[in-house]
Amino acid sequence: MRLFRAGDGSKWNRWCLRYAAAVCLLVSPVRADDACPPSCICARDSGTVTCRDGGDTEVPGDIPEWTTTLILKGRNISTLQRGAFAGNGTELEMTTLSLSHNEIQVIEPHAFLGLSRLHSLDLSHNRLKSVSAGAFHGLLELRSLYLNHTVLPPAATQLTNALDTRSLRNLRRLELAGNRLQSIPLVRLEIYDLHTLVLINNSIVSVDSENVTNLYQQRRVRVYLSLNPFRCTCELEAFYFWLKNSSQCPDAGHLLCSEPEAKRGLPVEGLRGDDVDCMNENLEAVSYVFLGIVLALIGVVFLMVLYLNRGGIKRWLNNLREACRDQMEVYHYRYEQDSDPRLANVAV
Ligand SMILES: *[C@@H]1O[C@H](CO)[C@@H](O)[C@H](O)[C@H]1NC(C)=O
Ligand SMILES: *[C@@H]1O[C@H](CO)[C@@H](O)[C@H](O)[C@H]1NC(C)=O
Ligand SMILES: *[C@@H]1O[C@H](CO)[C@@H](O)[C@H](O)[C@H]1NC(C)=O
Ligand SMILES: *[C@@H]1O[C@H](CO)[C@@H](O)[C@H](O)[C@H]1NC(C)=O
Ligand SMILES: *[C@@H]1O[C@H](CO)[C@@H](O)[C@H](O)[C@H]1NC(C)=O
Ligand SMILES: *[C@@H]1O[C@H](CO)[C@@H](O)[C@H](O)[C@H]1NC(C)=O
């Protein structure tokens, strides 16, 4: 490298050296303090690190300390391991973590170790098959948790356990759209500070009265429930009155019945009280049972009559048989009388 050889007397070369040194001075502080992880873009002003579409199957290990927002997208991270973001065990400043579209399948216990300042966590559009009960431990400041289109059926029960942690006591917004959930995956509502619960586009057929009672008790929570296949029978009664009474469901007007066939497509709110009245439905069931019993009784009485008259019936049957036999004998006799002359003719 002729350019950088010391002792070269030429003016031009000295200028070049100085220029190179200046560039080095400008660049080096950033690089020396905290390097930007490979295939990421670092914006120190906003504290944002964005990593997209790397072939990586791991979370970048060297996230700068100043990071407040980390966005990972389009990676193939199949397992979020314990302390995936913790580096060497120090608490991070990070407040926003977006992990959507990363093919995450497994979340191990304490995966978010060191993120006690995190406010927002987005795990949408992954393919969660397994979520440890301790997955969300330590997220003491978490306000918003997004889990849209991400939970596969085998992980639904595990998710209920994972969410049932006092670590999430500051959780205000929980989004669970498009997960084929069959019930509200929260055991106790009172442990959170929940204001918004989004359950749009799931497989919730009914909300039982225990859940409804709990929702009434958490007056500030708003629950979004459109695009669920409600079964509009009397089991929906408590829920129906909650919809009408509580104004806790902002999209109540969009909830539709999917069963029974006769009510498919009808708005749940548009049903009449009678449609979901269990007394009504029970009465109907009772009347069918009653009809059945009456028919059975009639049958039994009929059989009894037959049985009690068995003597008379026997006599009648005997008479019938005898009458038949007499008739047959008459026929027989006539046949013999007719056939004899014919036989004689043939013989002749
Ligand atoms: C993601 O990684 C797993 C192994 O960790 C591999 O089996 C799978 O094919 C990868 N998927 C894609 C889309 O690269
Ligand atoms: C590890 O922790 C120490 C302080 O305990 C810190 O100075 C250092 O930067 C950390 N290293 C990484 C890679 O996070
Ligand atoms: C799902 O999560 C995203 C965040 O990734 C959010 O912006 C969106 O509004 C959520 N809701 C639905 C219904 O998709
Ligand atoms: C509902 O969720 C399913 C996945 O569970 C998705 O394929 C579908 O597009 C969603 N529908 C709407 C209207 O968002
Ligand atoms: C909702 O109902 C399910 C199933 O009956 C139950 O396990 C769960 O604890 C209930 N949750 C609330 C908040 O009532
Ligand atoms: C509120 O719910 C109760 C049953 O819990 C019902 O009797 C009453 O009619 C409801 N009120 C309204 C305005 O729907």
Tab-separated table of C-alpha atoms and ligand atoms in Angstrom:
chain	number	residue	atom	x	y	z
A	1	MET	CA	0.000	0.000	0.000
A	2	ARG	CA	1.948	2.846	-1.350
A	3	LEU	CA	-0.604	5.381	-0.221
A	4	PHE	CA	-0.143	4.766	3.493
A	5	ARG	CA	3.530	4.189	3.616
A	6	ALA	CA	5.027	6.494	6.243
A	7	GLY	CA	7.927	8.675	5.252
A	8	ASP	CA	6.598	9.267	1.766
A	9	GLY	CA	7.419	12.888	1.128
A	10	SER	CA	4.771	13.732	-1.442
A	11	LYS	CA	2.177	16.364	-0.484
A	12	TRP	CA	-0.651	14.475	-2.063
A	13	ASN	CA	0.043	11.373	-0.030
A	14	ARG	CA	0.183	13.316	3.221
A	15	TRP	CA	-3.210	14.875	2.451
A	16	CYS	CA	-4.571	11.422	1.817
A	17	LEU	CA	-3.266	10.143	5.125
A	18	ARG	CA	-4.877	13.019	7.026
A	19	TYR	CA	-8.145	12.485	5.217
A	20	ALA	CA	-8.133	8.774	6.028
A	21	ALA	CA	-7.412	9.522	9.683
A	22	ALA	CA	-10.336	11.996	9.800
A	23	VAL	CA	-12.702	9.403	8.330
A	24	CYS	CA	-11.408	6.884	10.854
A	25	LEU	CA	-12.021	9.299	13.748
A	26	LEU	CA	-15.595	9.994	12.547
A	27	VAL	CA	-16.532	6.361	12.154
A	28	SER	CA	-14.614	4.655	14.916
A	29	PRO	CA	-16.532	5.830	18.052
A	30	VAL	CA	-19.774	4.245	16.808
A	31	ARG	CA	-18.085	1.045	15.759
A	32	ALA	CA	-16.030	0.716	18.905
A	33	ASP	CA	-18.895	1.399	21.378
A	34	ASP	CA	-21.546	-0.870	19.993
A	35	ALA	CA	-21.440	-2.412	16.612
A	36	CYS	CA	-24.651	-2.876	14.679
A	37	PRO	CA	-25.386	-6.609	14.408
A	38	PRO	CA	-24.879	-8.027	10.904
A	39	SER	CA	-27.878	-7.702	8.561
A	40	CYS	CA	-29.504	-5.107	10.844
A	41	ILE	CA	-30.069	-1.380	10.492
A	42	CYS	CA	-29.321	0.704	13.547
A	43	ALA	CA	-30.797	4.156	14.132
A	44	ARG	CA	-29.254	5.440	17.306
A	45	ASP	CA	-31.305	8.674	17.432
A	46	SER	CA	-34.533	6.755	17.748
A	47	GLY	CA	-32.984	3.810	19.560
A	48	THR	CA	-34.287	1.479	16.884
A	49	VAL	CA	-32.617	-1.650	15.570
A	50	THR	CA	-34.305	-3.348	12.619
A	51	CYS	CA	-33.249	-6.767	11.390
A	52	ARG	CA	-35.014	-8.254	8.379
A	53	ASP	CA	-34.882	-11.353	6.286
A	54	GLY	CA	-31.494	-12.622	7.413
A	55	GLY	CA	-30.924	-16.295	6.849
A	56	ASP	CA	-30.335	-16.451	10.590
A	57	THR	CA	-32.115	-18.928	12.787
A	58	GLU	CA	-31.165	-17.092	15.983
A	59	VAL	CA	-31.849	-13.799	17.680
A	60	PRO	CA	-28.841	-11.503	17.098
A	61	GLY	CA	-26.650	-11.869	20.162
A	62	ASP	CA	-25.020	-8.443	20.141
A	63	ILE	CA	-27.932	-6.027	20.401
A	64	PRO	CA	-26.578	-2.553	21.272
A	65	GLU	CA	-27.205	-1.424	24.824
A	66	TRP	CA	-28.970	1.766	23.713
A	67	THR	CA	-31.683	-0.179	21.850
A	68	THR	CA	-35.209	0.771	22.913
A	69	THR	CA	-37.012	-0.741	19.931
A	70	LEU	CA	-35.986	-4.012	18.344
A	71	ILE	CA	-37.729	-5.243	15.206
A	72	LEU	CA	-36.943	-8.709	13.901
A	73	LYS	CA	-38.863	-9.858	10.863
A	74	GLY	CA	-38.744	-12.572	8.236
A	75	ARG	CA	-36.259	-14.744	10.060
A	76	ASN	CA	-36.467	-18.443	10.734
A	77	ILE	CA	-36.240	-18.499	14.524
A	78	SER	CA	-37.913	-21.756	15.447
A	79	THR	CA	-37.196	-21.584	19.188
A	80	LEU	CA	-37.039	-18.582	21.490
A	81	GLN	CA	-34.637	-19.837	24.124
A	82	ARG	CA	-34.337	-18.848	27.750
A	83	GLY	CA	-32.817	-15.394	27.950
A	84	ALA	CA	-32.796	-15.027	24.175
A	85	PHE	CA	-32.332	-11.260	24.502
A	86	ALA	CA	-30.486	-11.045	27.777
A	87	GLY	CA	-26.955	-11.197	26.416
A	88	ASN	CA	-24.813	-11.586	29.517
A	89	GLY	CA	-27.600	-11.189	32.027
A	90	THR	CA	-27.855	-7.393	32.210
A	91	GLU	CA	-31.252	-5.674	32.178
A	92	LEU	CA	-31.920	-4.045	28.800
A	93	GLU	CA	-33.519	-0.644	28.180
A	94	MET	CA	-35.737	-2.087	25.486
A	95	THR	CA	-39.409	-1.020	25.594
A	96	THR	CA	-40.705	-2.345	22.270
A	97	LEU	CA	-39.995	-5.753	20.814
A	98	SER	CA	-41.542	-6.855	17.545
A	99	LEU	CA	-41.066	-10.485	16.550
A	100	SER	CA	-43.820	-10.954	13.971
A	101	HIS	CA	-43.284	-13.235	10.943
A	102	ASN	CA	-40.324	-15.199	12.274
A	103	GLU	CA	-41.608	-18.794	12.154
A	104	ILE	CA	-41.321	-19.031	15.933
A	105	GLN	CA	-42.700	-22.394	17.079
A	106	VAL	CA	-41.489	-22.793	20.630
A	107	ILE	CA	-41.170	-20.286	23.471
A	108	GLU	CA	-39.082	-21.581	26.354
A	109	PRO	CA	-39.431	-20.474	29.991
A	110	HIS	CA	-37.920	-17.054	30.748
A	111	ALA	CA	-37.408	-16.338	27.047
A	112	PHE	CA	-37.787	-12.613	27.755
A	113	LEU	CA	-35.366	-12.490	30.632
A	114	GLY	CA	-33.790	-9.070	31.121
A	115	LEU	CA	-36.664	-7.244	29.440
A	116	SER	CA	-38.389	-6.006	32.573
A	117	ARG	CA	-38.881	-2.559	30.990
A	118	LEU	CA	-40.654	-3.915	27.921
A	119	HIS	CA	-43.979	-2.158	27.199
A	120	SER	CA	-44.982	-3.808	23.961
A	121	LEU	CA	-44.384	-7.315	22.670
A	122	ASP	CA	-45.576	-8.443	19.250
A	123	LEU	CA	-45.465	-12.165	18.515
A	124	SER	CA	-48.068	-12.100	15.728
A	125	HIS	CA	-47.873	-14.255	12.600
A	126	ASN	CA	-45.677	-16.993	13.969
A	127	ARG	CA	-46.599	-20.663	14.338
A	128	LEU	CA	-46.585	-21.360	18.048
A	129	LYS	CA	-46.820	-25.060	18.813
A	130	SER	CA	-45.467	-24.889	22.310
A	131	VAL	CA	-45.548	-22.058	24.831
A	132	SER	CA	-43.982	-22.693	28.211
A	133	ALA	CA	-45.992	-21.780	31.308
A	134	GLY	CA	-43.067	-19.529	32.257
A	135	ALA	CA	-42.759	-17.924	28.819
A	136	PHE	CA	-43.847	-14.435	29.908
A	137	HIS	CA	-42.149	-14.394	33.293
A	138	GLY	CA	-40.433	-11.166	34.175
A	139	LEU	CA	-42.386	-8.905	31.814
A	140	LEU	CA	-43.433	-6.726	34.722
A	141	GLU	CA	-44.015	-3.549	32.697
A	142	LEU	CA	-45.696	-5.121	29.691
A	143	ARG	CA	-48.735	-3.095	28.550
A	144	SER	CA	-49.498	-4.602	25.129
A	145	LEU	CA	-49.192	-8.186	23.989
A	146	TYR	CA	-50.012	-9.041	20.362
A	147	LEU	CA	-50.585	-12.667	19.502
A	148	ASN	CA	-52.605	-12.369	16.278
A	149	HIS	CA	-52.671	-15.305	13.854
A	150	THR	CA	-49.938	-17.111	15.702
A	151	VAL	CA	-51.240	-19.760	18.118
A	152	LEU	CA	-51.712	-23.237	16.625
A	153	PRO	CA	-54.377	-25.442	18.257
A	154	PRO	CA	-51.948	-27.622	20.277
A	155	ALA	CA	-50.612	-24.512	22.008
A	156	ALA	CA	-53.999	-23.042	22.960
A	157	THR	CA	-54.182	-24.657	26.407
A	158	GLN	CA	-50.527	-23.900	27.066
A	159	LEU	CA	-51.168	-20.280	26.198
A	160	THR	CA	-53.855	-20.132	28.889
A	161	ASN	CA	-51.286	-21.275	31.438
A	162	ALA	CA	-48.602	-18.944	30.113
A	163	LEU	CA	-50.922	-15.930	30.349
A	164	ASP	CA	-51.987	-16.840	33.872
A	165	THR	CA	-49.036	-15.132	35.534
A	166	ARG	CA	-48.838	-12.167	37.861
A	167	SER	CA	-45.842	-10.985	35.843
A	168	LEU	CA	-48.410	-9.608	33.414
A	169	ARG	CA	-50.130	-7.492	36.060
A	170	ASN	CA	-49.695	-4.319	33.991
A	171	LEU	CA	-51.129	-5.801	30.814
A	172	ARG	CA	-53.716	-3.436	29.322
A	173	ARG	CA	-54.119	-4.695	25.788
A	174	LEU	CA	-54.168	-8.317	24.654
A	175	GLU	CA	-54.780	-9.145	20.984
A	176	LEU	CA	-55.547	-12.723	20.012
A	177	ALA	CA	-57.205	-12.419	16.595
A	178	GLY	CA	-57.317	-15.397	14.222
A	179	ASN	CA	-56.174	-18.181	16.521
A	180	ARG	CA	-59.096	-20.648	16.360
A	181	LEU	CA	-59.509	-20.283	20.124
A	182	GLN	CA	-62.640	-21.919	21.533
A	183	SER	CA	-62.850	-19.950	24.746
A	184	ILE	CA	-61.420	-16.895	26.435
A	185	PRO	CA	-57.902	-18.064	27.344
A	186	LEU	CA	-57.762	-16.188	30.627
A	187	VAL	CA	-58.444	-17.958	33.895
A	188	ARG	CA	-58.548	-14.885	36.114
A	189	LEU	CA	-59.264	-11.452	34.696
A	190	GLU	CA	-58.572	-9.613	37.918
A	191	ILE	CA	-54.808	-10.225	37.866
A	192	TYR	CA	-54.296	-7.884	34.899
A	193	ASP	CA	-55.008	-4.235	34.291
A	194	LEU	CA	-56.858	-5.234	31.122
A	195	HIS	CA	-58.667	-2.554	29.111
A	196	THR	CA	-58.799	-4.200	25.698
A	197	LEU	CA	-59.159	-7.860	24.801
A	198	VAL	CA	-59.328	-8.674	21.084
A	199	LEU	CA	-60.734	-12.106	20.224
A	200	ILE	CA	-61.867	-11.362	16.673
A	201	ASN	CA	-61.940	-14.257	14.179
A	202	ASN	CA	-61.663	-17.201	16.543
A	203	SER	CA	-63.808	-20.320	17.093
A	204	ILE	CA	-65.760	-19.164	20.119
A	205	VAL	CA	-69.195	-20.775	19.993
A	206	SER	CA	-70.404	-19.605	23.359
A	207	VAL	CA	-69.235	-17.708	26.418
A	208	ASP	CA	-70.332	-19.471	29.578
A	209	SER	CA	-72.011	-17.721	32.470
A	210	GLU	CA	-68.912	-17.955	34.679
A	211	ASN	CA	-66.918	-15.976	32.102
A	212	VAL	CA	-69.763	-13.494	31.770
A	213	THR	CA	-69.865	-12.941	35.528
A	214	ASN	CA	-66.135	-12.240	35.494
A	215	LEU	CA	-66.502	-9.809	32.605
A	216	TYR	CA	-69.234	-7.909	34.475
A	217	GLN	CA	-66.838	-7.591	37.414
A	218	GLN	CA	-64.076	-6.074	35.248
A	219	ARG	CA	-66.089	-3.092	34.124
A	220	ARG	CA	-63.265	-1.303	32.307
A	221	VAL	CA	-62.407	-4.184	29.979
A	222	ARG	CA	-63.663	-4.022	26.379
A	223	VAL	CA	-63.905	-7.314	24.480
A	224	TYR	CA	-63.954	-7.526	20.666
A	225	LEU	CA	-65.651	-10.683	19.449
A	226	SER	CA	-66.756	-10.349	15.815
A	227	LEU	CA	-66.123	-13.207	13.357
A	228	ASN	CA	-66.797	-15.942	15.883
A	229	PRO	CA	-69.306	-18.758	15.104
A	230	PHE	CA	-71.831	-18.245	17.894
A	231	ARG	CA	-74.312	-20.997	18.695
A	232	CYS	CA	-77.523	-19.139	19.376
A	233	THR	CA	-79.270	-21.554	21.688
A	234	CYS	CA	-80.278	-21.018	25.277
A	235	GLU	CA	-76.726	-21.662	26.479
A	236	LEU	CA	-75.968	-18.161	25.161
A	237	GLU	CA	-78.487	-16.520	27.490
A	238	ALA	CA	-76.093	-14.977	30.023
A	239	PHE	CA	-73.827	-13.761	27.241
A	240	TYR	CA	-76.772	-12.331	25.307
A	241	PHE	CA	-77.856	-10.188	28.261
A	242	TRP	CA	-74.247	-9.135	28.877
A	243	LEU	CA	-74.059	-7.930	25.253
A	244	LYS	CA	-77.277	-5.988	25.683
A	245	ASN	CA	-76.637	-4.747	29.203
A	246	SER	CA	-72.993	-4.008	29.643
A	247	SER	CA	-71.747	-2.111	26.562
A	248	GLN	CA	-68.420	-3.853	27.167
A	249	CYS	CA	-68.411	-5.304	23.651
A	250	PRO	CA	-67.787	-2.471	21.179
A	251	ASP	CA	-68.434	-4.667	18.124
A	252	ALA	CA	-71.587	-6.268	19.564
A	253	GLY	CA	-73.562	-5.239	16.469
A	254	HIS	CA	-71.342	-7.418	14.286
A	255	LEU	CA	-71.699	-10.700	16.164
A	256	LEU	CA	-73.588	-13.294	14.124
A	257	CYS	CA	-75.168	-16.652	14.867
A	258	SER	CA	-73.692	-19.592	13.001
A	259	GLU	CA	-75.854	-22.281	14.620
A	260	PRO	CA	-78.565	-23.547	14.705
A	261	GLU	CA	-79.295	-23.694	10.970
A	262	ALA	CA	-82.510	-21.668	11.346
A	263	LYS	CA	-80.657	-18.733	12.909
A	264	ARG	CA	-77.499	-18.745	10.784
A	265	GLY	CA	-76.419	-15.244	9.820
A	266	LEU	CA	-78.738	-13.495	12.259
A	267	PRO	CA	-77.186	-10.833	14.501
A	268	VAL	CA	-76.862	-12.122	18.073
A	269	GLU	CA	-78.059	-8.783	19.378
A	270	GLY	CA	-81.162	-9.014	17.184
A	271	LEU	CA	-82.396	-12.182	18.870
A	272	ARG	CA	-85.395	-11.975	21.163
A	273	GLY	CA	-85.140	-12.884	24.810
A	274	ASP	CA	-87.333	-15.918	24.098
A	275	ASP	CA	-84.797	-17.257	21.569
A	276	VAL	CA	-82.210	-17.737	24.277
A	277	ASP	CA	-84.588	-18.459	27.145
A	278	CYS	CA	-83.661	-21.768	28.681
A	279	MET	CA	-87.059	-22.039	30.404
A	280	ASN	CA	-88.674	-21.908	26.964
A	281	GLU	CA	-86.331	-24.434	25.498
A	282	ASN	CA	-86.642	-26.703	28.520
A	283	LEU	CA	-90.412	-26.504	28.342
A	284	GLU	CA	-90.241	-27.576	24.722
A	285	ALA	CA	-87.957	-30.471	25.605
A	286	VAL	CA	-90.232	-31.424	28.499
A	287	SER	CA	-93.271	-31.437	26.224
A	288	TYR	CA	-91.539	-33.799	23.782
A	289	VAL	CA	-90.607	-36.119	26.624
A	290	PHE	CA	-94.202	-35.985	27.830
A	291	LEU	CA	-95.526	-36.865	24.379
A	292	GLY	CA	-93.110	-39.792	24.243
A	293	ILE	CA	-94.290	-41.076	27.600
A	294	VAL	CA	-97.934	-40.842	26.570
A	295	LEU	CA	-97.260	-42.784	23.344
A	296	ALA	CA	-95.345	-45.422	25.275
A	297	LEU	CA	-98.227	-45.741	27.748
A	298	ILE	CA	-100.711	-46.235	24.933
A	299	GLY	CA	-98.466	-48.968	23.521
A	300	VAL	CA	-98.237	-50.692	26.901
A	301	VAL	CA	-101.999	-50.536	27.388
A	302	PHE	CA	-102.502	-52.083	23.951
A	303	LEU	CA	-100.141	-54.940	24.775
A	304	MET	CA	-101.884	-55.426	28.136
A	305	VAL	CA	-105.244	-55.705	26.425
A	306	LEU	CA	-103.806	-58.311	24.079
A	307	TYR	CA	-102.304	-60.197	26.984
A	308	LEU	CA	-105.417	-60.157	29.130
A	309	ASN	CA	-107.527	-61.405	26.232
A	310	ARG	CA	-105.082	-64.154	25.371
A	311	GLY	CA	-107.752	-66.847	26.149
A	312	GLY	CA	-110.259	-65.294	23.815
A	313	ILE	CA	-107.621	-64.725	21.154
A	314	LYS	CA	-106.523	-68.356	21.372
A	315	ARG	CA	-110.089	-69.518	20.936
A	316	TRP	CA	-110.515	-67.189	17.994
A	317	LEU	CA	-107.314	-68.440	16.398
A	318	ASN	CA	-108.408	-72.031	16.888
A	319	ASN	CA	-111.746	-71.287	15.287
A	320	LEU	CA	-109.952	-69.678	12.402
A	321	ARG	CA	-107.710	-72.696	11.953
A	322	GLU	CA	-110.604	-75.056	12.030
A	323	ALA	CA	-112.488	-72.999	9.501
A	324	CYS	CA	-109.413	-73.061	7.289
A	325	ARG	CA	-109.018	-76.807	7.674
A	326	ASP	CA	-112.682	-77.396	6.750
A	327	GLN	CA	-112.252	-75.256	3.698
A	328	MET	CA	-109.099	-77.129	2.683
A	329	GLU	CA	-110.822	-80.476	3.051
A	330	VAL	CA	-113.628	-79.341	0.800
A	331	TYR	CA	-111.043	-78.313	-1.796
A	332	HIS	CA	-109.187	-81.591	-1.482
A	333	TYR	CA	-112.342	-83.580	-1.963
A	334	ARG	CA	-113.298	-81.613	-5.018
A	335	TYR	CA	-109.875	-82.040	-6.534
A	336	GLU	CA	-109.930	-85.756	-6.086
A	337	GLN	CA	-113.409	-85.948	-7.604
A	338	ASP	CA	-112.330	-83.861	-10.596
A	339	SER	CA	-109.043	-85.576	-11.262
A	340	ASP	CA	-110.275	-89.185	-11.257
A	341	PRO	CA	-112.277	-89.087	-14.479
A	342	ARG	CA	-109.459	-87.241	-16.193
A	343	LEU	CA	-106.981	-89.899	-15.180
A	344	ALA	CA	-109.407	-92.508	-16.532
A	345	ASN	CA	-109.568	-90.671	-19.848
A	346	VAL	CA	-105.783	-90.532	-20.180
A	347	ALA	CA	-105.571	-94.212	-19.435
A	348	VAL	CA	-108.033	-94.958	-22.178
B	1	LIG	C1	-36.236	-23.060	9.372
B	1	LIG	O1	-35.287	-23.750	10.175
B	1	LIG	C2	-35.586	-25.099	10.376
B	1	LIG	C3	-34.506	-25.669	11.282
B	1	LIG	O2	-34.259	-24.847	12.342
B	1	LIG	C4	-35.633	-25.826	9.058
B	1	LIG	O3	-35.996	-27.176	9.263
B	1	LIG	C5	-36.657	-25.158	8.149
B	1	LIG	O4	-36.639	-25.772	6.866
B	1	LIG	C6	-36.347	-23.694	8.006
B	1	LIG	N1	-37.410	-23.052	7.238
B	1	LIG	C7	-37.182	-22.139	6.310
B	1	LIG	C8	-38.378	-21.571	5.625
B	1	LIG	O5	-36.069	-21.789	6.023
B	2	LIG	C1	-21.859	-7.565	29.765
B	2	LIG	O1	-22.090	-6.941	31.012
B	2	LIG	C2	-21.206	-5.877	31.346
B	2	LIG	C3	-21.594	-5.326	32.701
B	2	LIG	O2	-21.906	-6.369	33.566
B	2	LIG	C4	-21.231	-4.808	30.283
B	2	LIG	O3	-20.273	-3.805	30.572
B	2	LIG	C5	-20.947	-5.404	28.919
B	2	LIG	O4	-21.056	-4.450	27.919
B	2	LIG	C6	-21.898	-6.559	28.643
B	2	LIG	N1	-21.620	-7.155	27.357
B	2	LIG	C7	-22.530	-7.403	26.435
B	2	LIG	C8	-22.047	-8.039	25.202
B	2	LIG	O5	-23.692	-7.133	26.605
B	3	LIG	C1	-52.848	-7.744	15.344
B	3	LIG	O1	-51.566	-7.319	15.725
B	3	LIG	C2	-51.071	-6.200	15.037
B	3	LIG	C3	-49.711	-5.933	15.555
B	3	LIG	O2	-48.822	-6.712	14.852
B	3	LIG	C4	-52.002	-5.020	15.188
B	3	LIG	O3	-51.504	-3.915	14.503
B	3	LIG	C5	-53.358	-5.425	14.679
B	3	LIG	O4	-54.252	-4.348	14.811
B	3	LIG	C6	-53.822	-6.618	15.452
B	3	LIG	N1	-55.195	-6.946	15.253
B	3	LIG	C7	-55.730	-7.681	14.246
B	3	LIG	C8	-57.189	-7.874	14.308
B	3	LIG	O5	-55.090	-8.168	13.361
B	4	LIG	C1	-59.425	-15.411	10.166
B	4	LIG	O1	-58.343	-16.183	10.617
B	4	LIG	C2	-57.886	-17.138	9.690
B	4	LIG	C3	-56.787	-17.912	10.354
B	4	LIG	O2	-57.212	-18.444	11.549
B	4	LIG	C4	-57.410	-16.434	8.436
B	4	LIG	O3	-56.985	-17.393	7.497
B	4	LIG	C5	-58.532	-15.596	7.864
B	4	LIG	O4	-58.066	-14.864	6.765
B	4	LIG	C6	-59.066	-14.657	8.915
B	4	LIG	N1	-60.230	-13.964	8.412
B	4	LIG	C7	-60.374	-12.653	8.479
B	4	LIG	C8	-61.626	-12.100	7.899
B	4	LIG	O5	-59.524	-11.945	8.984
B	5	LIG	C1	-63.802	-18.916	31.074
B	5	LIG	O1	-64.278	-20.221	30.856
B	5	LIG	C2	-63.300	-21.233	30.885
B	5	LIG	C3	-63.954	-22.527	30.497
B	5	LIG	O2	-65.163	-22.700	31.171
B	5	LIG	C4	-62.657	-21.271	32.240
B	5	LIG	O3	-61.650	-22.243	32.269
B	5	LIG	C5	-62.049	-19.913	32.536
B	5	LIG	O4	-61.528	-19.891	33.828
B	5	LIG	C6	-63.079	-18.817	32.393
B	5	LIG	N1	-62.402	-17.537	32.495
B	5	LIG	C7	-62.920	-16.510	33.088
B	5	LIG	C8	-62.112	-15.279	33.105
B	5	LIG	O5	-64.028	-16.542	33.603
B	6	LIG	C1	-79.940	-7.042	31.983
B	6	LIG	O1	-79.790	-8.419	32.358
B	6	LIG	C2	-80.848	-8.968	33.091
B	6	LIG	C3	-80.520	-10.406	33.360
B	6	LIG	O2	-79.253	-10.535	33.891
B	6	LIG	C4	-82.141	-8.873	32.320
B	6	LIG	O3	-83.199	-9.354	33.102
B	6	LIG	C5	-82.391	-7.424	31.936
B	6	LIG	O4	-83.520	-7.342	31.142
B	6	LIG	C6	-81.198	-6.882	31.195
B	6	LIG	N1	-81.396	-5.476	30.870
B	6	LIG	C7	-81.364	-5.025	29.617
B	6	LIG	C8	-81.542	-3.555	29.454
B	6	LIG	O5	-81.203	-5.747	28.674
